[in-house]
Coordinates of C-alpha atoms in Angstrom, one line a residue:
X1 CA 53.4 -11.1 -24.4
X2 CA 52.2 -8.5 -21.7
X3 CA 52.7 -9.7 -18.7
X4 CA 49.9 -8.0 -15.6
X5 CA 50.0 -8.2 -12.3
X6 CA 46.3 -8.7 -11.4
X7 CA 43.8 -8.9 -14.4
X8 CA 40.5 -8.5 -14.1
X9 CA 37.6 -9.2 -17.2
X10 CA 34.4 -7.0 -16.9
X11 CA 34.4 -3.3 -16.0
X12 CA 31.0 -3.4 -14.5
X13 CA 29.9 -2.4 -10.8
X14 CA 31.9 -5.5 -9.3
X15 CA 35.2 -5.1 -11.5
X16 CA 35.8 -1.6 -10.9
X17 CA 35.5 -2.3 -7.1
X18 CA 37.3 -4.7 -7.3
X19 CA 40.1 -3.2 -9.3
X20 CA 40.3 -0.1 -6.8
X21 CA 40.0 -2.6 -3.4
X22 CA 43.3 -5.1 -4.8
X23 CA 45.2 -1.4 -6.6
X24 CA 45.0 -0.4 -3.0
X25 CA 47.0 -3.3 -1.3
X26 CA 49.7 -2.3 -4.0
X27 CA 49.1 -4.6 -6.6
X28 CA 49.4 -3.9 -10.1
X29 CA 46.0 -4.2 -11.6
X30 CA 44.3 -4.2 -15.4
X31 CA 40.4 -4.2 -16.6
X32 CA 39.7 -5.6 -19.6
X33 CA 36.0 -4.4 -21.1
X34 CA 34.0 -5.9 -24.2
X35 CA 31.9 -2.8 -24.2
X36 CA 32.5 1.4 -25.1
X37 CA 33.7 3.2 -22.2
X38 CA 30.0 3.9 -20.4
X39 CA 31.3 7.5 -19.3
X40 CA 32.1 8.4 -22.8
X41 CA 28.3 6.8 -24.4
X42 CA 25.1 7.9 -23.2
X43 CA 23.0 5.2 -21.6
X44 CA 19.5 4.0 -23.0
X45 CA 17.1 2.7 -21.3
X46 CA 14.9 -1.0 -21.8
X47 CA 17.7 -3.2 -20.5
X48 CA 18.6 -2.5 -17.2
X49 CA 16.6 -2.9 -13.9
X50 CA 17.3 0.2 -11.7
X51 CA 19.0 -0.9 -8.5
X52 CA 18.7 -0.7 -4.5
X53 CA 21.8 -0.4 -2.7
X54 CA 21.3 -1.2 0.8
X55 CA 23.5 -1.6 4.2
X56 CA 26.2 -4.9 2.8
X57 CA 27.0 -2.8 -0.7
X58 CA 27.4 0.6 1.6
X59 CA 30.0 -1.0 3.3
X60 CA 32.0 -2.0 0.8
X61 CA 31.8 1.4 -0.5
X62 CA 32.6 2.8 2.1
X63 CA 35.4 0.7 2.7
X64 CA 37.0 1.3 -0.5
X65 CA 36.3 5.3 0.3
X66 CA 33.8 6.0 -2.6
X67 CA 30.6 6.0 -0.6
X68 CA 30.6 9.8 -0.4
X69 CA 31.2 10.0 -4.7
X70 CA 28.1 8.4 -4.7
X71 CA 25.7 9.6 -1.8
X72 CA 24.3 12.2 -3.5
X73 CA 22.8 10.6 -6.5
X74 CA 20.9 8.0 -4.0
X75 CA 17.0 8.2 -3.2
X76 CA 16.3 6.4 -0.3
X77 CA 12.9 4.3 -0.4
X78 CA 11.5 3.7 3.5
X79 CA 9.3 0.9 2.3
X80 CA 6.8 -0.6 -0.1
X81 CA 4.0 1.0 -2.0
X82 CA 1.4 -0.8 -2.9
X83 CA -0.9 0.0 -5.7
X84 CA -4.4 -2.5 -5.6
X85 CA -6.7 -2.9 -9.5
X86 CA -8.8 0.1 -7.9
X87 CA -5.9 2.2 -7.2
X88 CA -5.9 1.9 -3.5
X89 CA -2.4 2.1 -1.7
X90 CA -1.1 0.4 0.6
X91 CA 2.1 1.0 2.8
X92 CA 4.6 -1.1 4.3
X93 CA 7.6 -0.3 6.1
X94 CA 11.0 -2.4 5.0
X95 CA 12.8 -1.9 8.6
X96 CA 12.6 0.5 11.7
X97 CA 11.4 4.5 10.9
X98 CA 15.6 5.5 10.1
X99 CA 15.8 2.3 7.9
X100 CA 15.7 3.0 4.3
X101 CA 17.4 1.2 1.1
X102 CA 18.6 3.4 -1.7
X103 CA 17.6 3.9 -5.5
X104 CA 20.6 4.4 -7.3
X105 CA 21.5 4.8 -11.5
X106 CA 23.4 0.8 -12.8
X107 CA 25.2 3.6 -15.2
X108 CA 26.1 6.5 -13.2
X109 CA 27.3 4.8 -10.1
X110 CA 29.3 2.1 -12.5
X111 CA 30.5 5.7 -13.9
X112 CA 32.3 6.8 -10.7
X113 CA 33.4 3.3 -9.7
X114 CA 35.6 3.4 -12.7
X115 CA 36.9 7.1 -12.7
X116 CA 37.7 6.2 -8.9
X117 CA 39.9 3.0 -9.5
X118 CA 41.7 5.1 -12.6
X119 CA 42.1 7.9 -9.7
X120 CA 43.8 4.8 -7.8
X121 CA 46.3 3.7 -11.0
X122 CA 43.9 1.3 -11.9
X123 CA 44.7 0.4 -16.2
X124 CA 41.1 0.2 -17.7
X125 CA 41.1 -1.1 -21.3
X126 CA 37.9 -0.7 -22.9
X127 CA 36.2 -2.1 -26.2
X128 CA 38.4 -5.8 -25.4
X129 CA 36.5 -8.7 -26.1
X130 CA 37.8 -11.9 -25.0
X131 CA 38.2 -14.8 -27.3
X132 CA 39.8 -17.6 -25.5
X133 CA 41.4 -18.1 -22.0
X134 CA 44.2 -20.4 -21.1
X135 CA 43.6 -21.0 -17.1
X136 CA 46.8 -23.2 -16.8
X137 CA 48.8 -20.5 -18.2
X138 CA 47.0 -18.1 -17.0
X139 CA 46.6 -15.9 -20.2
X140 CA 43.8 -14.3 -22.4
X141 CA 43.5 -13.6 -26.1
X142 CA 41.5 -10.7 -27.0
X143 CA 39.6 -10.2 -30.8
X144 CA 42.2 -7.6 -31.6
X145 CA 44.8 -10.6 -31.3
X146 CA 46.4 -9.1 -28.1
X147 CA 47.3 -11.7 -25.9
X148 CA 48.3 -11.1 -21.7
X149 CA 49.6 -13.0 -19.3
X150 CA 48.9 -12.5 -15.2
X151 CA 49.7 -13.9 -12.1
X152 CA 45.4 -13.9 -11.2
X153 CA 42.8 -13.5 -13.4
X154 CA 39.6 -12.2 -11.4
X155 CA 36.2 -13.2 -13.5
X156 CA 34.0 -10.3 -13.2
X157 CA 32.2 -10.2 -16.5
X158 CA 29.0 -11.3 -15.9
X159 CA 26.1 -14.4 -15.9
X160 CA 27.5 -15.1 -19.1
X161 CA 31.0 -15.1 -18.0
X162 CA 34.4 -16.3 -20.7
X163 CA 36.0 -16.8 -17.8
X164 CA 33.4 -19.7 -16.2
X165 CA 32.9 -20.6 -20.2
X166 CA 36.4 -21.9 -20.0
X167 CA 35.8 -23.4 -17.0
X168 CA 32.9 -25.7 -17.4
X169 CA 35.2 -27.7 -19.4
X170 CA 37.2 -28.7 -16.7
X171 CA 37.6 -31.4 -14.0
X172 CA 34.4 -31.7 -11.8
X173 CA 33.2 -28.3 -12.6
X174 CA 30.2 -28.4 -11.6
X175 CA 27.4 -25.5 -13.2
X176 CA 23.7 -25.3 -13.3
X177 CA 21.7 -22.3 -14.8
X178 CA 18.5 -21.9 -14.5
X179 CA 16.0 -19.1 -16.2
X180 CA 12.8 -18.8 -15.0
X181 CA 9.3 -18.3 -17.2
X182 CA 9.3 -15.0 -16.6
X183 CA 11.0 -12.0 -17.9
X184 CA 10.8 -8.1 -17.6
X185 CA 10.6 -5.7 -19.7
X186 CA 11.3 -1.7 -18.8
X187 CA 9.1 1.4 -19.3
X188 CA 9.9 5.3 -18.1
X189 CA 7.3 7.5 -15.8
X190 CA 8.3 10.9 -16.9
X191 CA 8.6 13.7 -14.5
X192 CA 5.4 16.1 -14.3
X193 CA 5.4 19.2 -13.7
X194 CA 9.1 19.2 -13.0
X195 CA 8.3 16.9 -10.2
X196 CA 8.0 12.9 -9.8
X197 CA 4.4 11.7 -10.8
X198 CA 4.7 9.4 -7.4
X199 CA 5.7 9.8 -3.9
X200 CA 9.3 9.1 -4.7
X201 CA 10.1 7.5 -1.2
X202 CA 8.7 4.2 -1.6
X203 CA 9.0 1.2 -4.2
X204 CA 5.9 1.1 -5.6
X205 CA 4.6 -2.2 -6.4
X206 CA 1.6 -3.4 -8.6
X207 CA 0.6 -6.8 -7.2
X208 CA -1.1 -9.0 -9.8
X209 CA -0.6 -12.6 -9.1
X210 CA 1.3 -14.1 -11.5
X211 CA 2.9 -10.6 -12.5
X212 CA 3.7 -7.4 -11.2
X213 CA 5.4 -4.2 -12.1
X214 CA 7.9 -2.3 -9.9
X215 CA 8.3 1.7 -10.1
X216 CA 12.0 3.3 -8.3
X217 CA 12.8 6.9 -8.2
X218 CA 15.5 8.2 -10.4
X219 CA 17.8 11.5 -9.3
X220 CA 15.8 13.9 -12.6
X221 CA 12.3 13.0 -10.8
X222 CA 11.2 10.4 -13.2
X223 CA 10.7 6.2 -12.2
X224 CA 12.0 3.1 -14.0
X225 CA 9.1 1.0 -13.7
X226 CA 9.7 -2.6 -14.4
X227 CA 7.1 -5.2 -15.7
X228 CA 7.8 -8.6 -14.8
X229 CA 6.0 -11.2 -16.8
X230 CA 5.5 -15.0 -18.5
X231 CA 7.1 -14.9 -21.4
X232 CA 4.8 -17.5 -22.9
X233 CA 1.3 -18.7 -21.6
X234 CA -2.3 -16.8 -22.3
X235 CA -1.7 -14.2 -20.5
X236 CA 2.3 -13.0 -21.8
X237 CA 4.8 -11.1 -23.7
X238 CA 4.3 -13.3 -26.4
X239 CA 0.5 -12.4 -26.2
X240 CA 0.1 -9.1 -26.2
X241 CA 1.3 -8.6 -29.9
X242 CA -0.6 -5.7 -31.2
X243 CA -1.1 -1.9 -29.6
X244 CA -5.0 -3.0 -29.0
X245 CA -3.8 -6.5 -26.7
X246 CA -1.1 -3.8 -25.0
X247 CA -4.0 -1.2 -24.2
X248 CA -6.6 -3.9 -23.1
X249 CA -4.0 -5.3 -20.8
X250 CA -3.1 -2.1 -19.0
X251 CA -6.8 -0.3 -18.9
X252 CA -7.7 -4.2 -16.9
X253 CA -4.7 -4.5 -14.6
X254 CA -2.7 -1.1 -14.3
X255 CA -5.6 1.9 -15.0
X256 CA -3.5 3.8 -12.7
X257 CA -0.4 3.9 -14.6
X258 CA -1.9 4.8 -18.0
X259 CA -2.0 8.6 -17.3
X260 CA 1.4 8.5 -15.4
X261 CA 2.9 7.1 -19.1
X262 CA 0.9 8.3 -21.8
X263 CA 2.7 6.6 -24.4
X264 CA 2.8 3.4 -22.6
X265 CA 1.8 1.4 -25.3
X266 CA 4.7 2.9 -27.7
X267 CA 7.5 1.9 -25.0
X268 CA 6.2 -1.4 -24.3
X269 CA 6.7 -2.2 -28.1
X270 CA 9.6 -0.4 -28.7
X271 CA 11.1 -2.4 -25.4
X272 CA 12.8 -5.4 -25.2
X273 CA 11.4 -8.0 -22.9
X274 CA 14.6 -9.6 -20.9
X275 CA 15.5 -13.2 -19.6
X276 CA 15.8 -13.3 -15.6
X277 CA 18.6 -16.5 -14.9
X278 CA 19.4 -17.6 -11.5
X279 CA 23.6 -19.8 -12.4
X280 CA 25.4 -21.7 -9.4
X281 CA 28.9 -22.5 -9.6
X282 CA 31.5 -24.6 -7.9
X283 CA 34.6 -24.4 -7.4
X284 CA 34.6 -20.9 -8.2
X285 CA 38.1 -20.9 -8.9
X286 CA 40.9 -23.0 -11.0
X287 CA 44.7 -22.8 -10.6
X288 CA 45.3 -18.7 -10.5
X289 CA 41.6 -17.9 -11.6
X290 CA 39.0 -16.9 -9.4
X291 CA 34.9 -16.0 -10.7
X292 CA 33.2 -13.5 -8.8
X293 CA 30.2 -11.6 -8.2
X294 CA 27.2 -12.7 -11.5
X295 CA 29.9 -14.7 -12.9
X296 CA 30.0 -17.0 -10.2
X297 CA 26.6 -16.6 -8.5
X298 CA 24.0 -14.4 -11.0
X299 CA 20.7 -14.0 -9.4
X300 CA 17.2 -13.1 -9.7
X301 CA 16.5 -9.3 -8.7
X302 CA 13.9 -9.9 -6.3
X303 CA 15.4 -9.6 -3.1
X304 CA 17.9 -6.2 -4.2
X305 CA 20.5 -7.9 -3.9
X306 CA 22.6 -9.0 -6.4
X307 CA 25.0 -5.9 -6.3
X308 CA 25.1 -5.8 -2.7
X309 CA 26.6 -9.6 -2.8
X310 CA 29.1 -8.9 -5.2
X311 CA 30.1 -5.5 -3.6
X312 CA 30.4 -7.6 -0.3
X313 CA 32.2 -10.0 -1.9
X314 CA 34.7 -7.7 -2.9
X315 CA 35.0 -6.8 0.6
X316 CA 35.1 -10.4 2.4
X317 CA 38.2 -11.2 -0.9
X318 CA 39.6 -8.0 0.7
X319 CA 40.0 -9.6 4.5
X320 CA 40.5 -12.7 3.6
X321 CA 43.1 -11.6 1.6
X322 CA 44.2 -9.6 3.9
X323 CA 44.1 -12.5 7.1
X324 CA 46.5 -15.0 4.2
X325 CA 48.9 -12.3 3.0
X326 CA 47.5 -12.0 -0.5
X327 CA 48.8 -15.7 -0.8
X328 CA 46.7 -16.4 -3.9
X329 CA 47.5 -20.2 -3.9
X330 CA 45.1 -19.9 -0.9
X331 CA 42.6 -17.2 -1.1
X332 CA 41.2 -18.2 -4.2
X333 CA 39.9 -21.7 -2.8
X334 CA 39.3 -20.3 0.6
X335 CA 36.9 -17.3 -0.7
X336 CA 35.6 -20.3 -3.2
X337 CA 34.8 -22.4 -0.4
X338 CA 33.6 -19.4 2.4
X339 CA 31.7 -17.8 0.3
X340 CA 29.7 -20.4 -1.5
X341 CA 26.8 -21.1 0.8
X342 CA 25.9 -17.9 1.2
X343 CA 25.8 -17.2 -2.7
X344 CA 23.4 -20.2 -2.7
X345 CA 21.8 -18.7 0.5
X346 CA 20.5 -14.8 -1.1
X347 CA 19.6 -16.9 -4.2
X348 CA 16.8 -18.8 -2.7
X349 CA 15.7 -16.2 -1.2
X350 CA 16.0 -14.4 -4.5
X351 CA 13.3 -16.5 -5.6
X352 CA 11.3 -16.7 -2.9
X353 CA 10.8 -13.0 -2.5
X354 CA 9.4 -12.9 -6.1
X355 CA 6.4 -14.8 -4.6
X356 CA 6.4 -12.7 -1.8
X357 CA 6.6 -9.5 -4.3
X358 CA 3.7 -10.0 -6.6
X359 CA 1.0 -12.0 -4.2
X360 CA 1.8 -12.3 -1.0
X361 CA 1.9 -8.4 -0.2
X362 CA -1.8 -7.7 -1.3
X363 CA -2.5 -10.7 1.3
X364 CA -3.8 -9.7 5.0
X365 CA -2.7 -12.8 6.7
X366 CA 0.8 -11.5 4.9
X367 CA 0.6 -7.5 5.9
X368 CA -0.6 -9.1 9.0
X369 CA 1.9 -11.1 9.6
X370 CA 4.4 -8.0 9.2
X371 CA 2.3 -6.5 11.7
X372 CA 3.5 -9.1 14.5
X373 CA 6.9 -9.1 13.2
X374 CA 7.3 -5.3 13.7
X375 CA 5.6 -6.1 16.9
X376 CA 8.7 -8.4 18.5
X377 CA 11.1 -6.4 16.7
X378 CA 10.0 -4.0 19.0
X379 CA 9.8 -5.5 21.9
X380 CA 12.6 -7.8 21.7
X381 CA 15.3 -5.6 19.5
X382 CA 18.7 -8.1 20.5
X383 CA 16.6 -11.6 20.2
X384 CA 13.9 -11.2 17.0
X385 CA 14.8 -9.3 13.7
X386 CA 13.1 -10.0 10.9
X387 CA 14.3 -11.6 7.7
X388 CA 14.2 -8.5 5.3
X389 CA 16.0 -7.1 7.7
X390 CA 18.6 -9.4 7.9
X391 CA 19.2 -9.2 4.6
X392 CA 18.8 -5.6 3.9
X393 CA 20.2 -3.9 7.3
X394 CA 22.7 -6.6 8.3
X395 CA 25.7 -8.1 7.8
X396 CA 24.5 -11.7 9.5
X397 CA 25.9 -13.9 6.2
X398 CA 23.1 -14.5 3.8
X399 CA 23.0 -18.5 5.0
X400 CA 22.2 -17.8 8.7
X401 CA 19.6 -15.3 8.2
X402 CA 18.1 -17.4 6.2
X403 CA 17.9 -20.5 8.6
X404 CA 16.6 -18.5 11.3
X405 CA 13.9 -17.3 9.0
X406 CA 12.3 -21.0 8.2
X407 CA 11.8 -20.3 12.4
X408 CA 10.7 -17.3 12.3
X409 CA 7.9 -18.7 9.7
X410 CA 7.7 -21.9 12.1
X411 CA 6.7 -19.7 14.6
X412 CA 3.9 -17.2 12.4
X413 CA 2.7 -20.0 10.0
X414 CA 1.4 -21.2 14.1
X415 CA -1.0 -17.9 14.4
X416 CA -4.8 -18.9 14.1
X417 CA -6.6 -17.7 11.2
X418 CA -8.1 -14.4 11.6
X419 CA -5.7 -13.3 14.1
X420 CA -5.7 -9.3 15.4
X421 CA -1.8 -8.7 15.1
X422 CA -3.0 -5.7 17.5
X423 CA -4.0 -8.5 20.1
X424 CA -1.3 -11.2 19.1
X425 CA 0.6 -12.4 22.6
X426 CA 4.5 -11.7 21.9
X427 CA 5.7 -13.7 24.9
X428 CA 4.7 -17.3 23.9
X429 CA 5.8 -16.4 20.6
X430 CA 9.7 -15.6 21.5
X431 CA 9.6 -18.3 24.0
X432 CA 9.0 -20.6 21.0
X433 CA 11.4 -19.3 18.9
X434 CA 14.1 -19.3 21.5
X435 CA 13.1 -22.9 21.8
X436 CA 13.5 -23.7 18.1
X437 CA 17.1 -22.1 18.0
X438 CA 17.8 -24.4 21.0
X439 CA 17.3 -27.3 19.4
X440 CA 19.3 -26.2 16.0
X441 CA 21.8 -25.6 17.6

């Protein structure tokens, strides 16, 4: 039976980046992936939500020395652009003038990360489906009959992780999964006259209360549009079956999209609706095996932090590994314990942000609160950082960002109905916030 130093299950974004990090410390690394090499097959649309790369992910990519290889493929998005039922547009910045998130192709980024890891000596094995894992012996059996043992196994094999499934049978392992009632379906908005059909430097949102459509730009001047919609109910994927059903739905809720996606009926009927799951586990390690990324803490995509959190996992594992001299008997439980609270926090934040995106972004009070927060940030840059900025543009632990955000919300909830965001006095708000912060400590 072959003996590996480090084995990683899953050659997706997190597994590929993790491989580069661990190899850079001198360990031998083998990555096994059940799918074919993405560099040799054409990526088909319809099943993969576009990704938003932001500060946490960029920091990890820079640390691995791979950011320069992907930088030219990024499309900056400086804010949300909301489309109402009448086709009117409203814009909300993500942060300060120089701050933005970046639309990036999952497949394109994955290819870059695999190439980068291979160049550094990571061994990739594609078409290797894991069928069994012996956690006590740290051994893996594959569908082709091959078996390998390892000093350490990392499970970066996604929300349906085989390693996690084996851990579920161990004593005192906690596992929870929750599917929201909404799924998603993708549509592609092609370029118009060789250029983007809409302004590309925004994340476009059509908020409609219980559901929404979003669109992110692609390097080929197309947009990937994603409809987040209930699976069941009076207005749902279940009820939109015929071409006329789909046609009526778009005419009623997204009339301005029809011209931009002429074949929307065909795409809607052809593309599959996929589910959205939140997964929480504890602990993330067992013996010499560790779950990382979605395998241990899958989240819904509504804060744009799934990939960024996974990349931050990799960075923190490397940093804590160095502090503990890569004594895996110490590193694995340390990571499992210290990262857990932040993974839970971003899971909660992502679920809450779905409500904000589909409904509140069209609410006048919500928009006015955002304007007051922007004034506070400008007037007190060292003391007031909006929740979105803490999550997206800083390294503040997710759990701390959520805690501070809850105190900020208390302050904002005290504003009277119908307030004028330009006339709100800022000093009393900061005084109240500072008092809450002191009490919390």
